[in-house]
PDB file of C-alpha atoms and ligand atoms in Angstrom:
ATOM      1  CA  MET A   1     -65.106  64.506  91.031  1.00  0.00           C
ATOM      2  CA  ASP A   2     -68.763  64.481  92.072  1.00  0.00           C
ATOM      3  CA  ASP A   3     -70.912  61.447  92.734  1.00  0.00           C
ATOM      4  CA  ALA A   4     -72.592  61.178  89.308  1.00  0.00           C
ATOM      5  CA  VAL A   5     -70.209  58.369  88.464  1.00  0.00           C
ATOM      6  CA  ASN A   6     -71.667  55.148  89.730  1.00  0.00           C
ATOM      7  CA  ARG A   7     -68.627  52.855  89.723  1.00  0.00           C
ATOM      8  CA  SER A   8     -65.483  53.545  91.730  1.00  0.00           C
ATOM      9  CA  PRO A   9     -62.747  55.189  89.680  1.00  0.00           C
ATOM     10  CA  VAL A  10     -59.978  52.939  88.389  1.00  0.00           C
ATOM     11  CA  ASN A  11     -56.585  54.353  89.339  1.00  0.00           C
ATOM     12  CA  GLY A  12     -58.249  57.769  89.655  1.00  0.00           C
ATOM     13  CA  ILE A  13     -60.000  57.493  86.276  1.00  0.00           C
ATOM     14  CA  PRO A  14     -63.827  57.505  86.095  1.00  0.00           C
ATOM     15  CA  ALA A  15     -64.789  53.927  85.241  1.00  0.00           C
ATOM     16  CA  LEU A  16     -66.790  54.673  82.088  1.00  0.00           C
ATOM     17  CA  GLY A  17     -65.879  57.317  79.509  1.00  0.00           C
ATOM     18  CA  LEU A  18     -67.258  58.791  76.304  1.00  0.00           C
ATOM     19  CA  GLY A  19     -65.235  58.147  73.127  1.00  0.00           C
ATOM     20  CA  THR A  20     -65.314  60.786  70.407  1.00  0.00           C
ATOM     21  CA  TYR A  21     -63.320  59.391  67.457  1.00  0.00           C
ATOM     22  CA  LYS A  22     -65.054  60.270  64.146  1.00  0.00           C
ATOM     23  CA  ASN A  23     -67.471  62.572  65.964  1.00  0.00           C
ATOM     24  CA  THR A  24     -66.121  65.420  63.868  1.00  0.00           C
ATOM     25  CA  ASN A  25     -69.232  67.439  63.103  1.00  0.00           C
ATOM     26  CA  PHE A  26     -68.881  70.398  65.487  1.00  0.00           C
ATOM     27  CA  GLY A  27     -72.525  70.621  66.563  1.00  0.00           C
ATOM     28  CA  SER A  28     -72.929  66.875  66.912  1.00  0.00           C
ATOM     29  CA  CYS A  29     -69.785  66.553  68.993  1.00  0.00           C
ATOM     30  CA  VAL A  30     -70.758  69.447  71.275  1.00  0.00           C
ATOM     31  CA  ALA A  31     -74.194  67.865  71.769  1.00  0.00           C
ATOM     32  CA  SER A  32     -72.730  64.403  72.512  1.00  0.00           C
ATOM     33  CA  VAL A  33     -70.411  65.802  75.168  1.00  0.00           C
ATOM     34  CA  ARG A  34     -73.179  67.887  76.750  1.00  0.00           C
ATOM     35  CA  ASN A  35     -75.577  64.924  76.711  1.00  0.00           C
ATOM     36  CA  ALA A  36     -72.965  62.622  78.217  1.00  0.00           C
ATOM     37  CA  LEU A  37     -72.246  65.055  81.058  1.00  0.00           C
ATOM     38  CA  ASP A  38     -75.962  65.575  81.635  1.00  0.00           C
ATOM     39  CA  ILE A  39     -76.556  61.810  81.839  1.00  0.00           C
ATOM     40  CA  GLY A  40     -73.695  61.305  84.289  1.00  0.00           C
ATOM     41  CA  PHE A  41     -70.467  60.667  82.365  1.00  0.00           C
ATOM     42  CA  ARG A  42     -67.456  62.410  83.889  1.00  0.00           C
ATOM     43  CA  HIS A  43     -64.737  61.129  81.545  1.00  0.00           C
ATOM     44  CA  ILE A  44     -64.318  62.362  77.962  1.00  0.00           C
ATOM     45  CA  ASP A  45     -61.740  60.944  75.567  1.00  0.00           C
ATOM     46  CA  THR A  46     -60.425  62.920  72.600  1.00  0.00           C
ATOM     47  CA  ALA A  47     -57.127  63.220  70.687  1.00  0.00           C
ATOM     48  CA  GLN A  48     -55.264  65.721  68.564  1.00  0.00           C
ATOM     49  CA  TYR A  49     -55.790  63.324  65.658  1.00  0.00           C
ATOM     50  CA  TYR A  50     -59.604  63.401  65.993  1.00  0.00           C
ATOM     51  CA  GLU A  51     -59.740  67.096  65.054  1.00  0.00           C
ATOM     52  CA  ASN A  52     -62.587  67.680  67.489  1.00  0.00           C
ATOM     53  CA  GLU A  53     -60.851  69.129  70.548  1.00  0.00           C
ATOM     54  CA  ALA A  54     -62.521  72.521  70.010  1.00  0.00           C
ATOM     55  CA  ALA A  55     -65.967  70.870  69.974  1.00  0.00           C
ATOM     56  CA  VAL A  56     -65.186  68.734  73.019  1.00  0.00           C
ATOM     57  CA  GLY A  57     -64.031  71.867  74.842  1.00  0.00           C
ATOM     58  CA  GLU A  58     -67.179  73.726  73.811  1.00  0.00           C
ATOM     59  CA  GLY A  59     -69.336  70.835  75.068  1.00  0.00           C
ATOM     60  CA  ILE A  60     -67.645  70.942  78.452  1.00  0.00           C
ATOM     61  CA  ARG A  61     -67.682  74.736  78.673  1.00  0.00           C
ATOM     62  CA  THR A  62     -71.399  75.026  77.868  1.00  0.00           C
ATOM     63  CA  SER A  63     -72.460  72.169  80.152  1.00  0.00           C
ATOM     64  CA  PRO A  64     -73.749  72.947  83.642  1.00  0.00           C
ATOM     65  CA  VAL A  65     -71.240  70.374  84.948  1.00  0.00           C
ATOM     66  CA  SER A  66     -68.115  72.163  86.165  1.00  0.00           C
ATOM     67  CA  ARG A  67     -64.777  71.642  84.439  1.00  0.00           C
ATOM     68  CA  GLU A  68     -63.287  70.348  87.717  1.00  0.00           C
ATOM     69  CA  ALA A  69     -65.808  67.478  87.787  1.00  0.00           C
ATOM     70  CA  VAL A  70     -64.711  66.180  84.379  1.00  0.00           C
ATOM     71  CA  PHE A  71     -61.792  63.874  83.636  1.00  0.00           C
ATOM     72  CA  LEU A  72     -60.573  65.106  80.243  1.00  0.00           C
ATOM     73  CA  ALA A  73     -58.092  63.071  78.217  1.00  0.00           C
ATOM     74  CA  SER A  74     -56.346  63.816  74.934  1.00  0.00           C
ATOM     75  CA  LYS A  75     -53.488  62.216  72.973  1.00  0.00           C
ATOM     76  CA  VAL A  76     -50.411  63.330  71.079  1.00  0.00           C
ATOM     77  CA  TRP A  77     -50.218  61.899  67.553  1.00  0.00           C
ATOM     78  CA  PHE A  78     -47.097  59.985  66.517  1.00  0.00           C
ATOM     79  CA  ASP A  79     -45.796  62.787  64.257  1.00  0.00           C
ATOM     80  CA  ASP A  80     -45.310  65.022  67.263  1.00  0.00           C
ATOM     81  CA  LEU A  81     -43.504  62.893  69.816  1.00  0.00           C
ATOM     82  CA  ALA A  82     -40.150  64.702  69.700  1.00  0.00           C
ATOM     83  CA  TYR A  83     -39.605  66.724  72.912  1.00  0.00           C
ATOM     84  CA  ASP A  84     -40.406  70.204  71.533  1.00  0.00           C
ATOM     85  CA  ASP A  85     -43.358  68.942  69.503  1.00  0.00           C
ATOM     86  CA  VAL A  86     -44.952  67.252  72.526  1.00  0.00           C
ATOM     87  CA  VAL A  87     -44.731  70.486  74.522  1.00  0.00           C
ATOM     88  CA  ARG A  88     -45.950  72.657  71.629  1.00  0.00           C
ATOM     89  CA  THR A  89     -48.866  70.410  70.629  1.00  0.00           C
ATOM     90  CA  ALA A  90     -49.943  69.876  74.233  1.00  0.00           C
ATOM     91  CA  ARG A  91     -50.227  73.655  74.609  1.00  0.00           C
ATOM     92  CA  GLU A  92     -52.184  73.802  71.350  1.00  0.00           C
ATOM     93  CA  SER A  93     -54.554  71.110  72.666  1.00  0.00           C
ATOM     94  CA  LEU A  94     -55.159  73.148  75.814  1.00  0.00           C
ATOM     95  CA  ASP A  95     -55.917  76.205  73.676  1.00  0.00           C
ATOM     96  CA  ARG A  96     -58.362  74.318  71.447  1.00  0.00           C
ATOM     97  CA  LEU A  97     -60.040  72.682  74.438  1.00  0.00           C
ATOM     98  CA  GLY A  98     -60.118  76.001  76.307  1.00  0.00           C
ATOM     99  CA  VAL A  99     -58.767  74.503  79.528  1.00  0.00           C
ATOM    100  CA  ASP A 100     -55.724  75.189  81.719  1.00  0.00           C
ATOM    101  CA  SER A 101     -54.743  71.572  82.116  1.00  0.00           C
ATOM    102  CA  LEU A 102     -55.599  68.037  81.039  1.00  0.00           C
ATOM    103  CA  ASP A 103     -56.406  65.202  83.413  1.00  0.00           C
ATOM    104  CA  MET A 104     -54.613  62.754  81.122  1.00  0.00           C
ATOM    105  CA  LEU A 105     -52.379  63.079  78.083  1.00  0.00           C
ATOM    106  CA  TYR A 106     -51.555  59.889  76.194  1.00  0.00           C
ATOM    107  CA  VAL A 107     -48.816  58.938  73.775  1.00  0.00           C
ATOM    108  CA  HIS A 108     -51.269  57.892  71.038  1.00  0.00           C
ATOM    109  CA  TRP A 109     -49.062  55.273  69.348  1.00  0.00           C
ATOM    110  CA  PRO A 110     -45.476  54.151  69.979  1.00  0.00           C
ATOM    111  CA  ALA A 111     -44.529  54.812  66.348  1.00  0.00           C
ATOM    112  CA  GLU A 112     -42.710  57.233  64.011  1.00  0.00           C
ATOM    113  CA  SER A 113     -41.238  60.014  66.186  1.00  0.00           C
ATOM    114  CA  TYR A 114     -41.755  58.112  69.466  1.00  0.00           C
ATOM    115  CA  ASP A 115     -38.477  58.096  71.389  1.00  0.00           C
ATOM    116  CA  PRO A 116     -38.945  56.736  74.908  1.00  0.00           C
ATOM    117  CA  GLU A 117     -36.460  59.097  76.543  1.00  0.00           C
ATOM    118  CA  ALA A 118     -37.294  62.347  74.705  1.00  0.00           C
ATOM    119  CA  THR A 119     -41.040  61.751  74.503  1.00  0.00           C
ATOM    120  CA  LEU A 120     -41.544  60.726  78.099  1.00  0.00           C
ATOM    121  CA  THR A 121     -39.260  63.476  79.427  1.00  0.00           C
ATOM    122  CA  ALA A 122     -41.534  65.956  77.657  1.00  0.00           C
ATOM    123  CA  PHE A 123     -44.627  64.349  79.188  1.00  0.00           C
ATOM    124  CA  SER A 124     -42.982  64.365  82.603  1.00  0.00           C
ATOM    125  CA  ASP A 125     -42.058  68.071  82.235  1.00  0.00           C
ATOM    126  CA  LEU A 126     -45.660  68.890  81.246  1.00  0.00           C
ATOM    127  CA  LYS A 127     -46.786  67.168  84.424  1.00  0.00           C
ATOM    128  CA  ARG A 128     -44.172  68.983  86.535  1.00  0.00           C
ATOM    129  CA  ASP A 129     -45.358  72.297  85.073  1.00  0.00           C
ATOM    130  CA  GLY A 130     -49.020  71.539  85.861  1.00  0.00           C
ATOM    131  CA  LEU A 131     -50.234  71.308  82.244  1.00  0.00           C
ATOM    132  CA  ILE A 132     -51.230  67.663  82.632  1.00  0.00           C
ATOM    133  CA  ASP A 133     -52.169  65.707  85.748  1.00  0.00           C
ATOM    134  CA  ASN A 134     -51.434  62.200  84.498  1.00  0.00           C
ATOM    135  CA  ILE A 135     -49.347  60.488  81.850  1.00  0.00           C
ATOM    136  CA  GLY A 136     -50.894  57.732  79.750  1.00  0.00           C
ATOM    137  CA  VAL A 137     -49.794  55.590  76.840  1.00  0.00           C
ATOM    138  CA  SER A 138     -51.845  53.891  74.170  1.00  0.00           C
ATOM    139  CA  ASN A 139     -51.290  50.814  72.036  1.00  0.00           C
ATOM    140  CA  PHE A 140     -48.321  49.737  74.167  1.00  0.00           C
ATOM    141  CA  THR A 141     -47.280  46.098  74.540  1.00  0.00           C
ATOM    142  CA  PRO A 142     -45.929  44.797  77.880  1.00  0.00           C
ATOM    143  CA  GLU A 143     -42.359  45.226  76.565  1.00  0.00           C
ATOM    144  CA  LEU A 144     -42.981  48.844  75.570  1.00  0.00           C
ATOM    145  CA  LEU A 145     -44.659  49.493  78.922  1.00  0.00           C
ATOM    146  CA  THR A 146     -41.631  48.181  80.780  1.00  0.00           C
ATOM    147  CA  GLU A 147     -39.341  50.426  78.752  1.00  0.00           C
ATOM    148  CA  ALA A 148     -41.650  53.432  79.323  1.00  0.00           C
ATOM    149  CA  ARG A 149     -41.794  52.817  83.072  1.00  0.00           C
ATOM    150  CA  GLU A 150     -38.001  52.731  83.199  1.00  0.00           C
ATOM    151  CA  GLN A 151     -37.671  55.976  81.216  1.00  0.00           C
ATOM    152  CA  CYS A 152     -40.395  58.010  82.867  1.00  0.00           C
ATOM    153  CA  ASP A 153     -39.821  59.483  86.313  1.00  0.00           C
ATOM    154  CA  ALA A 154     -43.601  59.864  86.848  1.00  0.00           C
ATOM    155  CA  PRO A 155     -46.041  56.942  86.921  1.00  0.00           C
ATOM    156  CA  ILE A 156     -47.654  55.682  83.726  1.00  0.00           C
ATOM    157  CA  LYS A 157     -51.288  55.843  84.851  1.00  0.00           C
ATOM    158  CA  ALA A 158     -53.041  54.098  81.961  1.00  0.00           C
ATOM    159  CA  ASN A 159     -52.583  52.086  78.801  1.00  0.00           C
ATOM    160  CA  GLN A 160     -55.422  52.612  76.320  1.00  0.00           C
ATOM    161  CA  VAL A 161     -55.819  49.597  74.033  1.00  0.00           C
ATOM    162  CA  GLU A 162     -58.427  47.846  71.913  1.00  0.00           C
ATOM    163  CA  MET A 163     -60.454  45.509  74.102  1.00  0.00           C
ATOM    164  CA  HIS A 164     -63.816  43.750  73.633  1.00  0.00           C
ATOM    165  CA  PRO A 165     -65.170  40.171  73.744  1.00  0.00           C
ATOM    166  CA  LEU A 166     -63.061  39.143  70.720  1.00  0.00           C
ATOM    167  CA  LEU A 167     -59.859  40.741  72.055  1.00  0.00           C
ATOM    168  CA  GLN A 168     -59.722  40.074  75.770  1.00  0.00           C
ATOM    169  CA  GLN A 169     -56.162  41.291  76.444  1.00  0.00           C
ATOM    170  CA  ASP A 170     -55.409  38.812  79.266  1.00  0.00           C
ATOM    171  CA  GLU A 171     -51.657  39.450  79.209  1.00  0.00           C
ATOM    172  CA  LEU A 172     -51.954  43.234  79.205  1.00  0.00           C
ATOM    173  CA  ARG A 173     -54.591  43.148  81.940  1.00  0.00           C
ATOM    174  CA  ALA A 174     -52.369  41.037  84.175  1.00  0.00           C
ATOM    175  CA  TYR A 175     -49.421  43.346  83.509  1.00  0.00           C
ATOM    176  CA  ALA A 176     -51.501  46.448  84.220  1.00  0.00           C
ATOM    177  CA  GLU A 177     -52.780  45.012  87.473  1.00  0.00           C
ATOM    178  CA  ARG A 178     -49.254  44.124  88.648  1.00  0.00           C
ATOM    179  CA  HIS A 179     -48.016  47.660  87.994  1.00  0.00           C
ATOM    180  CA  ASP A 180     -50.996  49.814  89.009  1.00  0.00           C
ATOM    181  CA  ILE A 181     -51.779  50.855  85.462  1.00  0.00           C
ATOM    182  CA  ALA A 182     -55.408  51.290  84.432  1.00  0.00           C
ATOM    183  CA  LEU A 183     -56.436  49.544  81.238  1.00  0.00           C
ATOM    184  CA  VAL A 184     -58.676  51.806  79.169  1.00  0.00           C
ATOM    185  CA  ALA A 185     -60.663  49.809  76.590  1.00  0.00           C
ATOM    186  CA  TYR A 186     -61.117  51.396  73.168  1.00  0.00           C
ATOM    187  CA  SER A 187     -63.495  50.108  70.487  1.00  0.00           C
ATOM    188  CA  PRO A 188     -65.303  48.303  73.350  1.00  0.00           C
ATOM    189  CA  LEU A 189     -68.416  47.879  71.189  1.00  0.00           C
ATOM    190  CA  MET A 190     -66.447  46.536  68.199  1.00  0.00           C
ATOM    191  CA  HIS A 191     -67.569  49.612  66.246  1.00  0.00           C
ATOM    192  CA  GLY A 192     -71.186  48.756  67.021  1.00  0.00           C
ATOM    193  CA  ASN A 193     -70.936  45.068  66.023  1.00  0.00           C
ATOM    194  CA  VAL A 194     -70.955  43.243  69.373  1.00  0.00           C
ATOM    195  CA  GLY A 195     -74.390  41.915  68.396  1.00  0.00           C
ATOM    196  CA  ASP A 196     -72.564  39.589  65.972  1.00  0.00           C
ATOM    197  CA  VAL A 197     -70.938  37.665  68.842  1.00  0.00           C
ATOM    198  CA  ARG A 198     -73.025  34.593  69.677  1.00  0.00           C
ATOM    199  CA  GLU A 199     -72.008  34.326  73.338  1.00  0.00           C
ATOM    200  CA  VAL A 200     -72.801  38.009  73.927  1.00  0.00           C
ATOM    201  CA  CYS A 201     -76.238  37.496  72.347  1.00  0.00           C
ATOM    202  CA  GLU A 202     -76.921  34.498  74.590  1.00  0.00           C
ATOM    203  CA  VAL A 203     -76.207  36.546  77.713  1.00  0.00           C
ATOM    204  CA  THR A 204     -78.259  39.396  76.226  1.00  0.00           C
ATOM    205  CA  GLU A 205     -81.298  37.144  75.842  1.00  0.00           C
ATOM    206  CA  LYS A 206     -81.031  35.918  79.404  1.00  0.00           C
ATOM    207  CA  HIS A 207     -81.077  39.464  80.794  1.00  0.00           C
ATOM    208  CA  GLU A 208     -83.466  40.917  78.198  1.00  0.00           C
ATOM    209  CA  THR A 209     -81.051  43.742  77.467  1.00  0.00           C
ATOM    210  CA  THR A 210     -78.776  44.688  74.541  1.00  0.00           C
ATOM    211  CA  PRO A 211     -75.410  43.289  73.346  1.00  0.00           C
ATOM    212  CA  GLU A 212     -73.856  46.713  73.944  1.00  0.00           C
ATOM    213  CA  GLN A 213     -74.945  46.803  77.579  1.00  0.00           C
ATOM    214  CA  VAL A 214     -73.795  43.230  78.166  1.00  0.00           C
ATOM    215  CA  THR A 215     -70.391  44.012  76.671  1.00  0.00           C
ATOM    216  CA  LEU A 216     -69.895  47.169  78.712  1.00  0.00           C
ATOM    217  CA  ALA A 217     -71.037  45.411  81.902  1.00  0.00           C
ATOM    218  CA  TRP A 218     -68.549  42.594  81.186  1.00  0.00           C
ATOM    219  CA  LEU A 219     -65.717  45.120  80.706  1.00  0.00           C
ATOM    220  CA  LEU A 220     -66.656  47.050  83.857  1.00  0.00           C
ATOM    221  CA  ASP A 221     -66.690  43.791  85.808  1.00  0.00           C
ATOM    222  CA  LYS A 222     -63.041  43.271  84.768  1.00  0.00           C
ATOM    223  CA  GLY A 223     -62.029  46.627  86.249  1.00  0.00           C
ATOM    224  CA  VAL A 224     -61.111  48.090  82.875  1.00  0.00           C
ATOM    225  CA  VAL A 225     -62.369  51.491  81.734  1.00  0.00           C
ATOM    226  CA  PRO A 226     -64.473  51.293  78.561  1.00  0.00           C
ATOM    227  CA  ILE A 227     -64.801  54.448  76.469  1.00  0.00           C
ATOM    228  CA  PRO A 228     -67.640  53.665  74.015  1.00  0.00           C
ATOM    229  CA  LYS A 229     -68.125  56.256  71.300  1.00  0.00           C
ATOM    230  CA  ALA A 230     -71.750  57.232  70.960  1.00  0.00           C
ATOM    231  CA  THR A 231     -73.327  60.143  69.178  1.00  0.00           C
ATOM    232  CA  SER A 232     -77.030  59.941  69.936  1.00  0.00           C
ATOM    233  CA  ARG A 233     -78.447  60.689  73.359  1.00  0.00           C
ATOM    234  CA  ALA A 234     -80.224  57.306  73.305  1.00  0.00           C
ATOM    235  CA  HIS A 235     -76.940  55.414  72.781  1.00  0.00           C
ATOM    236  CA  ILE A 236     -75.130  57.531  75.368  1.00  0.00           C
ATOM    237  CA  ARG A 237     -77.847  56.855  77.936  1.00  0.00           C
ATOM    238  CA  ALA A 238     -77.959  53.131  77.148  1.00  0.00           C
ATOM    239  CA  ASN A 239     -74.187  52.907  77.608  1.00  0.00           C
ATOM    240  CA  TRP A 240     -74.356  54.761  80.918  1.00  0.00           C
ATOM    241  CA  GLU A 241     -77.035  52.355  82.140  1.00  0.00           C
ATOM    242  CA  SER A 242     -74.777  49.355  81.491  1.00  0.00           C
ATOM    243  CA  GLN A 243     -73.352  50.126  84.936  1.00  0.00           C
ATOM    244  CA  PHE A 244     -76.590  48.938  86.488  1.00  0.00           C
ATOM    245  CA  LEU A 245     -76.600  45.560  84.723  1.00  0.00           C
ATOM    246  CA  ALA A 246     -75.294  42.873  87.078  1.00  0.00           C
ATOM    247  CA  LEU A 247     -73.872  39.885  85.239  1.00  0.00           C
ATOM    248  CA  ASP A 248     -73.442  36.669  87.221  1.00  0.00           C
ATOM    249  CA  ASP A 249     -70.384  34.405  87.261  1.00  0.00           C
ATOM    250  CA  GLU A 250     -71.895  32.164  84.600  1.00  0.00           C
ATOM    251  CA  ASP A 251     -72.408  35.120  82.218  1.00  0.00           C
ATOM    252  CA  ILE A 252     -68.864  36.347  82.771  1.00  0.00           C
ATOM    253  CA  ALA A 253     -67.424  32.868  82.246  1.00  0.00           C
ATOM    254  CA  HIS A 254     -69.459  32.434  79.065  1.00  0.00           C
ATOM    255  CA  ILE A 255     -67.933  35.568  77.492  1.00  0.00           C
ATOM    256  CA  ASP A 256     -64.475  34.866  78.973  1.00  0.00           C
ATOM    257  CA  GLY A 257     -64.619  31.489  77.248  1.00  0.00           C
ATOM    258  CA  ILE A 258     -64.809  32.895  73.714  1.00  0.00           C
ATOM    259  CA  SER A 259     -61.865  31.493  71.782  1.00  0.00           C
ATOM    260  CA  GLU A 260     -62.209  33.484  68.554  1.00  0.00           C
ATOM    261  CA  GLU A 261     -59.869  36.488  68.354  1.00  0.00           C
ATOM    262  CA  LYS A 262     -60.391  39.485  66.143  1.00  0.00           C
ATOM    263  CA  ARG A 263     -58.438  42.726  66.213  1.00  0.00           C
ATOM    264  CA  LEU A 264     -60.276  45.558  64.462  1.00  0.00           C
ATOM    265  CA  GLY A 265     -57.499  48.132  64.344  1.00  0.00           C
ATOM    266  CA  ASN A 266     -54.271  46.810  62.884  1.00  0.00           C
ATOM    267  CA  PRO A 267     -52.361  49.571  61.113  1.00  0.00           C
ATOM    268  CA  ALA A 268     -48.947  48.973  59.580  1.00  0.00           C
ATOM    269  CA  PHE A 269     -47.260  50.978  62.358  1.00  0.00           C
ATOM    270  CA  ALA A 270     -48.746  48.845  65.173  1.00  0.00           C
ATOM    271  CA  PRO A 271     -46.097  47.371  67.511  1.00  0.00           C
ATOM    272  CA  TRP A 272     -47.562  43.822  67.485  1.00  0.00           C
TER     273      TRP A 272
HETATM  274  N1  NAP B   1     -56.107  55.013  71.354  1.00  0.00           N
HETATM  275  C1  NAP B   1     -56.465  54.589  70.153  1.00  0.00           C
HETATM  276  O1  NAP B   1     -55.627  54.248  69.290  1.00  0.00           O
HETATM  277  C2  NAP B   1     -57.926  54.504  69.836  1.00  0.00           C
HETATM  278  C3  NAP B   1     -58.365  53.815  68.697  1.00  0.00           C
HETATM  279  C4  NAP B   1     -59.729  53.744  68.449  1.00  0.00           C
HETATM  280  C5  NAP B   1     -60.627  54.340  69.326  1.00  0.00           C
HETATM  281  N2  NAP B   1     -60.182  55.035  70.424  1.00  0.00           N
HETATM  282  C6  NAP B   1     -61.128  55.686  71.384  1.00  0.00           C
HETATM  283  O2  NAP B   1     -62.111  54.739  71.783  1.00  0.00           O
HETATM  284  C7  NAP B   1     -63.406  55.233  71.473  1.00  0.00           C
HETATM  285  C8  NAP B   1     -64.369  54.114  71.170  1.00  0.00           C
HETATM  286  O3  NAP B   1     -63.940  53.281  70.118  1.00  0.00           O
HETATM  287  P1  NAP B   1     -64.564  53.323  68.640  1.00  0.00           P
HETATM  288  O4  NAP B   1     -65.073  54.687  68.354  1.00  0.00           O
HETATM  289  O5  NAP B   1     -63.512  52.748  67.744  1.00  0.00           O
HETATM  290  O6  NAP B   1     -65.760  52.283  68.612  1.00  0.00           O
HETATM  291  P2  NAP B   1     -66.878  51.694  69.608  1.00  0.00           P
HETATM  292  O7  NAP B   1     -67.034  52.535  70.802  1.00  0.00           O
HETATM  293  O8  NAP B   1     -66.568  50.255  69.773  1.00  0.00           O
HETATM  294  O9  NAP B   1     -68.185  51.764  68.687  1.00  0.00           O
HETATM  295  C9  NAP B   1     -68.764  52.970  68.284  1.00  0.00           C
HETATM  296  C10 NAP B   1     -70.004  52.646  67.446  1.00  0.00           C
HETATM  297  O10 NAP B   1     -70.984  51.981  68.255  1.00  0.00           O
HETATM  298  C11 NAP B   1     -72.233  52.659  68.133  1.00  0.00           C
HETATM  299  N3  NAP B   1     -72.902  52.617  69.443  1.00  0.00           N
HETATM  300  C12 NAP B   1     -72.545  53.270  70.579  1.00  0.00           C
HETATM  301  N4  NAP B   1     -73.379  52.968  71.584  1.00  0.00           N
HETATM  302  C13 NAP B   1     -74.313  52.120  71.078  1.00  0.00           C
HETATM  303  C14 NAP B   1     -75.440  51.474  71.639  1.00  0.00           C
HETATM  304  N5  NAP B   1     -75.764  51.620  72.916  1.00  0.00           N
HETATM  305  N6  NAP B   1     -76.184  50.658  70.814  1.00  0.00           N
HETATM  306  C15 NAP B   1     -75.846  50.489  69.511  1.00  0.00           C
HETATM  307  N7  NAP B   1     -74.758  51.077  68.931  1.00  0.00           N
HETATM  308  C16 NAP B   1     -74.000  51.889  69.710  1.00  0.00           C
HETATM  309  C17 NAP B   1     -71.879  54.087  67.741  1.00  0.00           C
HETATM  310  O11 NAP B   1     -72.968  54.681  67.062  1.00  0.00           O
HETATM  311  P3  NAP B   1     -73.354  56.239  67.198  1.00  0.00           P
HETATM  312  O12 NAP B   1     -72.103  57.052  67.085  1.00  0.00           O
HETATM  313  O13 NAP B   1     -74.295  56.426  66.051  1.00  0.00           O
HETATM  314  O14 NAP B   1     -74.026  56.456  68.521  1.00  0.00           O
HETATM  315  C18 NAP B   1     -70.676  53.852  66.839  1.00  0.00           C
HETATM  316  O15 NAP B   1     -71.091  53.514  65.542  1.00  0.00           O
HETATM  317  C19 NAP B   1     -63.127  56.181  70.295  1.00  0.00           C
HETATM  318  O16 NAP B   1     -64.204  57.032  70.012  1.00  0.00           O
HETATM  319  C20 NAP B   1     -61.883  56.867  70.780  1.00  0.00           C
HETATM  320  O17 NAP B   1     -62.205  57.853  71.760  1.00  0.00           O
HETATM  321  C21 NAP B   1     -58.847  55.098  70.689  1.00  0.00           C
END
């Protein structure tokens, strides 16, 4: 990793990443990845399900930033979590991305074909064979994390879950801290609607900034790794600059104190 990343990595993961879900237009996705790397991002999040791995790979390949400087994460969809399918689809991801290995491969959801023993043995074998550097899980509860840690002979490096001011994930954060697992925050900007949260707007006014920057600064202060999705260069730059916004204890407490809870992603197969 080079020194473009301002914050210290969390458990080896660059502290702020670029999300790419729904960035499916090839040219737009390539441009977003190139812009993010140019601005300073060194962590890109994709998934087999997003159908944009080829574009993400093209963005990395055509950027002046070297592949080695980038932390690249993808995910295996829940249809493909049987042992042979994990190995096959991971190889297909590498082909689409045009890389020899991934920095992180996540179990996208603990659903459908997820079988803790078979799935995590496949992930562990991919790591042993050098195709992935780290094993991650996503949308796991503390109970599922405990089971995964017992089954997997390599460390679970990260749990990627929805987190933002209306879903503060206190229990999962405490669990992750106890067990050296990074918490990666998806939908950190509430799909672009953090400006609807009164407390966030109050802190925004005080600092004369934007609700998005306040939210990302609040997440970074908690030691979690936000991966905001942004398409335009202006949004990508604004998100990067959230690292330079220093919130004080009063600001943090104000957002911590929000009692309303709202989960944006709640599919039928969710484990909660
Ligand atoms: N593991 C999982 O199950 C899971 C689930 C959901 C998401 N994820 C990951 O997490 C990433 C982020 O979550 P998300 O895509 O759901 O939503 P998000 O990051 O909370 O919000 C994305 C939206 O915010 C807008 N935005 C970005 N930066 C902005 C800024 N500075 N000012 C104003 N608006 C801004 C984007 O607009 P533009 O695109 O127009 O810039 C987009 O409409 C995903 O892309 C994906 O990589 C993972």
